[in-house]
Coordinates of C-alpha atoms in Angstrom, one line a residue:
M1464 CA -13.8 60.4 -69.8
R1465 CA -12.7 62.3 -66.6
R1466 CA -16.2 62.3 -64.8
L1467 CA -16.7 58.5 -65.5
W1468 CA -13.2 58.0 -64.1
L1469 CA -13.4 60.2 -61.1
L1470 CA -16.7 58.4 -60.5
F1471 CA -15.7 55.0 -60.8
A1472 CA -12.3 55.6 -58.1
Q1473 CA -15.5 57.3 -55.9
T1474 CA -17.0 54.4 -55.8
V1475 CA -14.3 51.9 -55.3
T1476 CA -13.3 53.8 -52.0
V1477 CA -17.0 53.7 -50.5
G1478 CA -16.7 49.9 -51.6
L1479 CA -13.3 49.6 -50.0
A1480 CA -14.4 51.8 -47.0
F1481 CA -17.4 49.6 -46.5
W1482 CA -16.0 46.3 -46.7
F1483 CA -13.3 47.1 -44.0
I1484 CA -16.4 48.0 -41.6
L1485 CA -18.3 45.3 -42.1
T1486 CA -14.8 42.9 -41.2
T1487 CA -14.2 44.6 -38.5
L1488 CA -17.6 45.0 -36.8
K1489 CA -19.0 42.3 -38.6
P1490 CA -17.0 39.5 -39.4
D1491 CA -19.2 36.6 -39.3
W1492 CA -21.6 38.5 -42.2
A1493 CA -18.4 39.0 -44.8
N1494 CA -17.1 35.7 -44.0
N1495 CA -21.2 34.1 -44.8
A1496 CA -21.0 36.8 -48.2
W1497 CA -17.5 35.2 -49.0
S1498 CA -18.8 32.2 -48.6
I1499 CA -21.7 32.3 -50.7
G1500 CA -19.7 34.1 -52.9
H1501 CA -17.8 31.1 -53.8
S1502 CA -20.5 28.6 -53.1
A1503 CA -19.1 26.7 -56.2
G1504 CA -16.2 26.1 -54.5
P1505 CA -15.2 22.8 -52.5
S1506 CA -16.3 22.9 -48.3
P1507 CA -13.7 22.9 -45.7
T1508 CA -13.2 19.8 -43.5
F1509 CA -13.3 20.5 -39.7
K1510 CA -12.7 18.3 -37.0
I1511 CA -15.9 18.2 -34.6
A1512 CA -15.3 16.0 -31.2
D1513 CA -17.1 12.5 -31.4
T1514 CA -18.7 11.8 -28.0
S1515 CA -18.6 8.2 -28.3
V1516 CA -14.3 8.4 -28.3
K1517 CA -12.9 8.9 -25.0
S1518 CA -11.3 12.4 -25.0
A1519 CA -7.1 12.7 -23.8
A1520 CA -8.2 13.1 -20.4
A1521 CA -10.3 10.6 -20.3
Q1522 CA -8.7 8.7 -21.6
G1523 CA -5.6 9.2 -18.6
S1524 CA -8.1 8.8 -16.2
Y1525 CA -8.2 6.1 -13.6
R1526 CA -11.3 5.8 -12.9
L1527 CA -12.5 2.7 -14.4
A1528 CA -9.4 0.8 -11.6
A1529 CA -11.2 2.9 -9.2
Q1530 CA -14.9 2.4 -10.0
K1531 CA -13.3 -1.6 -9.8
A1532 CA -11.5 -1.6 -6.7
M1533 CA -13.4 0.7 -4.7
P1534 CA -16.4 -2.0 -3.9
S1535 CA -13.7 -4.6 -2.3
V1536 CA -12.9 -2.2 0.2
V1537 CA -14.6 -1.6 3.3
N1538 CA -14.7 1.2 6.8
I1539 CA -14.1 -0.4 9.9
Y1540 CA -14.8 1.1 13.5
T1541 CA -13.6 -0.4 16.6
S1542 CA -14.2 0.3 20.1
K1543 CA -12.5 -1.5 22.9
E1544 CA -13.6 -1.0 27.1
V1545 CA -10.5 0.5 29.1
Q1546 CA -10.2 0.8 32.8
R1547 CA -9.3 4.0 33.7
S1548 CA -8.5 5.9 37.6
R1549 CA -11.1 8.7 38.2
N1550 CA -8.3 10.9 39.8
P1551 CA -5.9 10.9 36.5
L1552 CA -2.7 10.5 39.0
L1553 CA -3.6 6.9 39.8
N1554 CA -3.3 5.9 36.5
D1555 CA 0.2 5.1 37.2
P1556 CA 0.6 1.9 38.7
A1557 CA 3.2 3.3 41.4
L1558 CA 1.1 5.5 42.4
R1559 CA -1.7 3.4 42.9
R1560 CA -0.2 1.0 44.9
F1561 CA 1.1 3.9 47.0
F1562 CA -2.3 5.8 47.7
G1563 CA -5.0 3.1 47.1
E1564 CA -7.9 2.6 44.9
Q1565 CA -9.4 5.4 46.3
A1566 CA -12.8 6.0 43.9
G1567 CA -12.2 2.9 42.0
P1568 CA -11.1 2.7 38.1
R1569 CA -13.7 4.0 36.1
A1570 CA -15.0 2.1 32.5
E1571 CA -14.3 4.1 29.0
R1572 CA -14.8 3.0 25.4
Q1573 CA -12.0 4.0 23.1
S1574 CA -12.9 4.2 19.7
S1575 CA -10.8 3.7 16.4
L1576 CA -11.0 3.8 12.4
G1577 CA -9.4 1.7 9.8
S1578 CA -9.9 0.0 6.7
G1579 CA -9.9 -3.4 4.9
V1580 CA -10.5 -4.7 1.9
I1581 CA -12.5 -7.9 0.6
V1582 CA -11.2 -10.9 -0.5
S1583 CA -13.1 -13.5 -1.0
P1584 CA -16.9 -13.3 -1.5
E1585 CA -17.2 -15.3 1.5
G1586 CA -17.3 -12.5 4.0
Y1587 CA -12.7 -12.5 4.0
I1588 CA -11.9 -8.9 5.0
L1589 CA -7.9 -8.6 5.4
T1590 CA -6.6 -5.2 7.2
N1591 CA -3.8 -4.4 9.7
N1592 CA -3.5 -6.0 12.9
H1593 CA -3.2 -2.7 14.6
V1594 CA -6.6 -1.9 13.7
V1595 CA -8.5 -4.9 15.1
E1596 CA -6.2 -5.6 18.5
S1597 CA -7.9 -6.2 21.8
A1598 CA -11.1 -4.8 20.2
D1599 CA -14.0 -5.6 21.7
E1600 CA -16.5 -4.8 19.1
I1601 CA -15.9 -4.2 15.4
D1602 CA -18.4 -3.0 12.7
V1603 CA -17.6 -2.9 9.2
A1604 CA -19.2 -0.7 6.6
L1605 CA -19.2 -1.5 3.0
A1606 CA -19.1 0.7 0.1
D1607 CA -22.7 0.0 -0.6
G1608 CA -23.9 1.0 2.5
R1609 CA -24.2 -2.0 4.2
N1610 CA -23.1 -2.2 8.0
V1611 CA -22.9 -5.3 10.1
A1612 CA -21.0 -6.6 12.5
A1613 CA -17.4 -8.8 12.0
K1614 CA -15.3 -11.3 13.7
V1615 CA -11.4 -11.9 14.2
V1616 CA -10.6 -15.0 12.4
G1617 CA -6.7 -14.5 12.9
T1618 CA -3.8 -12.0 13.6
D1619 CA -0.1 -12.1 12.7
P1620 CA 1.6 -9.4 14.7
E1621 CA 4.9 -9.9 13.0
T1622 CA 3.7 -8.8 9.5
D1623 CA 0.9 -6.6 11.3
L1624 CA -1.9 -8.5 9.1
A1625 CA -5.3 -9.8 10.7
V1626 CA -8.4 -11.7 9.2
I1627 CA -12.1 -11.0 9.8
K1628 CA -15.3 -12.3 8.7
I1629 CA -18.5 -10.9 8.4
D1630 CA -22.0 -12.9 7.5
L1631 CA -22.6 -12.0 4.1
Q1632 CA -22.3 -13.7 1.0
N1633 CA -21.5 -13.3 -2.8
L1634 CA -19.8 -10.0 -1.9
P1635 CA -17.4 -7.9 -4.2
A1636 CA -13.8 -9.8 -3.8
I1637 CA -11.2 -7.8 -5.0
T1638 CA -8.3 -9.4 -7.6
L1639 CA -5.1 -9.7 -6.3
G1640 CA -2.3 -8.9 -8.5
H1641 CA 0.7 -10.7 -9.2
E1642 CA 4.0 -11.1 -6.7
D1643 CA 6.6 -9.3 -9.4
A1644 CA 3.8 -6.8 -10.7
A1645 CA 4.8 -3.6 -8.5
Q1646 CA 7.6 -1.6 -10.5
V1647 CA 9.6 1.3 -9.2
G1648 CA 7.4 4.7 -11.0
D1649 CA 4.4 2.8 -11.8
V1650 CA 1.1 4.4 -11.2
V1651 CA -0.8 3.4 -7.8
L1652 CA -4.3 4.0 -6.0
A1653 CA -4.4 4.3 -2.4
I1654 CA -8.1 3.1 -1.2
G1655 CA -9.6 3.6 2.3
N1656 CA -11.1 5.9 5.0
P1657 CA -8.7 8.7 6.2
F1658 CA -10.2 10.7 9.5
G1659 CA -13.2 8.6 8.9
V1660 CA -14.3 11.0 6.4
G1661 CA -15.9 8.3 3.8
Q1662 CA -13.7 6.5 1.6
T1663 CA -11.3 8.5 -0.5
V1664 CA -8.5 7.3 -3.3
T1665 CA -5.5 8.4 -3.9
M1666 CA -3.1 9.1 -6.6
G1667 CA 0.8 8.3 -6.3
I1668 CA 3.6 5.6 -7.8
V1669 CA 5.8 3.1 -6.6
S1670 CA 8.5 5.0 -4.8
A1671 CA 10.2 2.0 -3.8
L1672 CA 10.8 -1.6 -2.9
G1673 CA 11.8 -3.7 -0.7
R1674 CA 12.0 -1.3 2.0
K1675 CA 13.0 -2.6 5.7
N1676 CA 13.7 -2.0 9.4
L1677 CA 10.7 0.8 9.1
T1678 CA 8.8 -1.1 11.7
E1679 CA 8.8 -3.3 15.2
N1680 CA 7.5 -6.2 12.8
A1681 CA 9.6 -9.1 12.5
F1682 CA 9.0 -9.7 8.6
Q1683 CA 9.5 -6.3 6.9
N1684 CA 9.5 -6.2 2.2
F1685 CA 7.4 -2.9 2.1
I1686 CA 6.1 -0.9 -1.3
Q1687 CA 7.0 2.7 -0.7
T1688 CA 4.8 5.2 -2.0
D1689 CA 3.9 9.1 -2.5
A1690 CA -0.2 8.1 -2.9
A1691 CA -1.4 10.4 0.1
I1692 CA -1.6 8.0 3.0
N1693 CA -2.9 9.4 6.6
P1694 CA -4.9 8.0 9.9
G1695 CA -7.8 5.8 8.9
N1696 CA -6.2 4.5 5.3
S1697 CA -4.7 1.2 7.8
G1698 CA -5.1 -1.5 5.8
G1699 CA -6.6 -0.3 2.8
A1700 CA -5.6 -1.6 -0.7
L1701 CA -3.2 -0.3 -2.9
V1702 CA -4.0 -0.9 -6.3
D1703 CA -3.0 -1.1 -9.8
I1704 CA -4.1 1.1 -12.8
N1705 CA -5.9 -2.2 -13.7
G1706 CA -7.7 -2.3 -10.0
N1707 CA -5.7 -5.1 -8.7
L1708 CA -4.7 -5.1 -5.5
L1709 CA -0.8 -5.0 -5.0
G1710 CA -0.5 -4.7 -1.3
I1711 CA -2.0 -3.6 2.0
N1712 CA -1.6 0.3 2.8
T1713 CA 0.0 -0.4 6.9
A1714 CA 2.4 2.3 7.9
I1715 CA 3.1 6.0 7.2
Y1716 CA 6.3 8.1 8.0
S1717 CA 5.5 11.5 9.6
Q1718 CA 6.4 14.2 12.1
T1719 CA 3.6 15.7 11.8
G1720 CA 1.3 12.9 12.0
G1721 CA -0.3 13.4 8.0
S1722 CA 0.2 12.0 5.2
V1723 CA 3.9 13.7 3.9
G1724 CA 4.0 11.7 0.3
I1725 CA 5.9 8.5 2.0
G1726 CA 3.4 5.7 2.7
F1727 CA 4.5 2.2 2.9
A1728 CA 2.3 -0.8 2.3
T1729 CA 2.4 -4.5 2.9
P1730 CA 3.2 -6.6 -0.6
I1731 CA 0.9 -9.1 -1.8
S1732 CA 3.1 -11.4 -1.8
T1733 CA 3.6 -11.7 2.0
V1734 CA -0.3 -10.4 1.9
K1735 CA -1.3 -13.9 0.0
S1736 CA 1.1 -16.2 2.3
V1737 CA -0.1 -14.5 5.8
M1738 CA -4.0 -14.5 4.4
E1739 CA -3.9 -18.3 3.2
S1740 CA -2.4 -19.5 6.3
I1741 CA -5.0 -17.8 9.1
I1742 CA -7.6 -18.0 7.0
T1743 CA -6.8 -22.3 6.8
Q1744 CA -5.6 -23.0 9.7
G1745 CA -6.4 -19.8 11.8
Q1746 CA -3.0 -18.8 12.8
V1747 CA 0.7 -18.5 10.9
V1748 CA 2.8 -21.1 11.1
R1749 CA 6.6 -20.0 10.7
G1750 CA 9.8 -22.6 10.2
W1751 CA 12.2 -21.9 12.8
I1752 CA 16.1 -22.4 13.4
G1753 CA 16.7 -20.8 16.4
V1754 CA 19.7 -18.2 15.1
E1755 CA 20.6 -14.7 15.6
P1756 CA 22.0 -13.7 12.2
Q1757 CA 23.2 -10.3 11.4
D1758 CA 24.5 -8.3 8.3
I1759 CA 27.3 -8.4 6.7
T1760 CA 28.4 -5.0 6.2
P1761 CA 31.8 -3.6 4.7
E1762 CA 33.3 -3.1 7.6
L1763 CA 32.2 -6.4 10.3
A1764 CA 34.2 -8.1 7.0
E1765 CA 37.1 -5.9 7.0
S1766 CA 37.6 -6.5 11.1
F1767 CA 36.9 -10.0 10.5
G1768 CA 38.6 -10.8 7.3
I1769 CA 35.8 -11.9 5.4
K1770 CA 35.8 -11.8 1.8
Q1771 CA 32.5 -11.4 1.7
K1772 CA 31.1 -8.1 1.4
S1773 CA 27.0 -8.7 1.9
G1774 CA 24.6 -11.8 3.7
A1775 CA 24.3 -12.9 6.9
I1776 CA 26.7 -14.1 9.7
I1777 CA 25.7 -15.9 12.4
A1778 CA 26.8 -14.1 15.1
G1779 CA 24.8 -16.6 18.2
V1780 CA 23.2 -19.4 18.5
I1781 CA 20.3 -20.9 21.0
R1782 CA 21.7 -23.6 22.9
G1783 CA 19.3 -26.9 22.5
G1784 CA 17.9 -25.2 19.1
P1785 CA 17.7 -27.1 15.8
A1786 CA 21.1 -25.5 14.5
D1787 CA 22.4 -25.9 17.6
K1788 CA 21.5 -29.2 17.5
A1789 CA 22.5 -30.0 13.8
G1790 CA 26.1 -28.2 14.9
M1791 CA 26.0 -24.3 13.6
K1792 CA 28.1 -22.4 14.6
P1793 CA 28.8 -18.4 15.6
G1794 CA 30.7 -16.9 12.9
D1795 CA 29.6 -19.6 9.7
I1796 CA 28.0 -17.4 7.4
L1797 CA 24.6 -18.7 6.1
V1798 CA 25.1 -19.4 1.9
T1799 CA 21.8 -20.7 1.1
I1800 CA 18.6 -21.9 2.7
E1801 CA 17.4 -24.6 0.4
G1802 CA 19.3 -23.7 -2.4
K1803 CA 18.2 -20.3 -2.1
P1804 CA 20.8 -17.8 -2.3
V1805 CA 21.0 -15.2 1.2
T1806 CA 21.6 -11.6 1.0
G1807 CA 20.6 -10.3 4.3
T1808 CA 19.0 -11.5 7.9
M1809 CA 15.7 -10.1 6.7
E1810 CA 16.3 -12.4 3.8
M1811 CA 17.3 -15.2 5.9
M1812 CA 14.2 -14.8 8.0
N1813 CA 11.7 -15.0 5.3
L1814 CA 13.7 -18.0 3.8
V1815 CA 13.8 -19.8 7.6
A1816 CA 9.8 -19.1 7.8
Q1817 CA 8.5 -20.3 4.6
L1818 CA 10.5 -23.7 6.0
T1819 CA 8.0 -26.6 7.3
P1820 CA 8.3 -27.2 10.9
G1821 CA 9.6 -30.9 11.6
N1822 CA 11.2 -31.4 8.3
K1823 CA 15.1 -31.3 7.5
A1824 CA 16.2 -28.3 5.8
K1825 CA 19.9 -27.9 3.7
I1826 CA 21.5 -25.4 4.6
T1827 CA 24.8 -24.5 3.3
V1828 CA 27.5 -22.2 5.1
L1829 CA 30.7 -20.1 4.7
R1830 CA 33.4 -22.3 7.5
N1831 CA 37.1 -21.8 6.9
N1832 CA 36.9 -20.8 3.5
Q1833 CA 34.7 -24.6 3.2
E1834 CA 31.1 -24.6 2.5
P1835 CA 29.5 -27.4 4.4
T1836 CA 25.8 -28.3 4.4
L1837 CA 23.7 -28.4 7.6
Q1838 CA 21.0 -31.0 7.8
I1839 CA 18.4 -29.0 10.5
L1840 CA 15.0 -30.7 11.9
V1841 CA 13.4 -27.6 11.6
G1842 CA 11.3 -26.3 14.4
K1843 CA 8.4 -24.0 14.7
R1844 CA 8.6 -20.1 15.1
P1845 CA 7.8 -18.9 18.5
P1846 CA 5.0 -15.8 19.3
S1847 CA 6.2 -13.2 19.2
R1848 CA 6.1 -10.6 22.6
R1849 CA 3.0 -9.0 21.0
E1850 CA 1.3 -12.2 20.5
E1851 CA 1.8 -13.9 24.1

């Protein structure tokens, strides 16, 4: 009996040792052996990836927006001829008058690049004015590889926008977004041709709205974004996650010339009105009343004893202008224009610009604690210096 027990104990010990070695060196064999030995039990349930279902990464992708918008964004190449003196010192007009044109000027061609957005199937393309300004030749490269010459339909230096046209039909026009669609924190894509490397998509968010006093443009209401915008992106598209146009990339803030995460786009609200005016009339016609407005600051309000802490005050009235003829005076505070409240000088300029020249407009001012309403015959805004 003792011998049988000893034999049983040795057998169990050898079996356990063998099982330990097997599970350590060949765990898959052990699992197969375990499953075979328990084949009568229920099978475990495993999660297997379904290739027909988008992965989490794909669901978080913006490729559909890019695929929708990219065919509508074009690369623009311009060139113009400039006259330069053969002696670099004689490029200075004062020196040239003193020394004379000894060897005569030489002609040089300057090239630049930018981007544009197809806004209609008939070939109208929206871009920045500074992209095509003074250009002798404009070439457009479409996303499908075609290259075609373009001509300028009209420009608007005061918003730095321009419309050009190519002689092609059935083009992939971009879908315009809603005027109030952009909100701070929304994801946006910037599409353009930075540094001439080719069509590029960058991603960021809407950093701020209503940015002003950033450029020489008279009318400013920029969308600020941290989507990378670099030289060559000018005139390109800023789109939402559905591929709809929110603005035209116009400017960057940079001390190096490259993107530092502060870019600016002209919003679709401005783009629409300028684009429609240029296409239908060849130019943008704006209202004008002939005043010099100034923002009301807390300091200004305190010094003049004004209760109102914000808005626009009339600093000057152009003699003989529409406002002067209607009785507006320096020191008047603008309250409403055609019933719309005036919150500052930029708002005032935008409201006046929307008025139709030749029509009368009701403008309410605050004067000596009273609010008289003036009937002003709206004039046509004179061209800016850049347009002359």
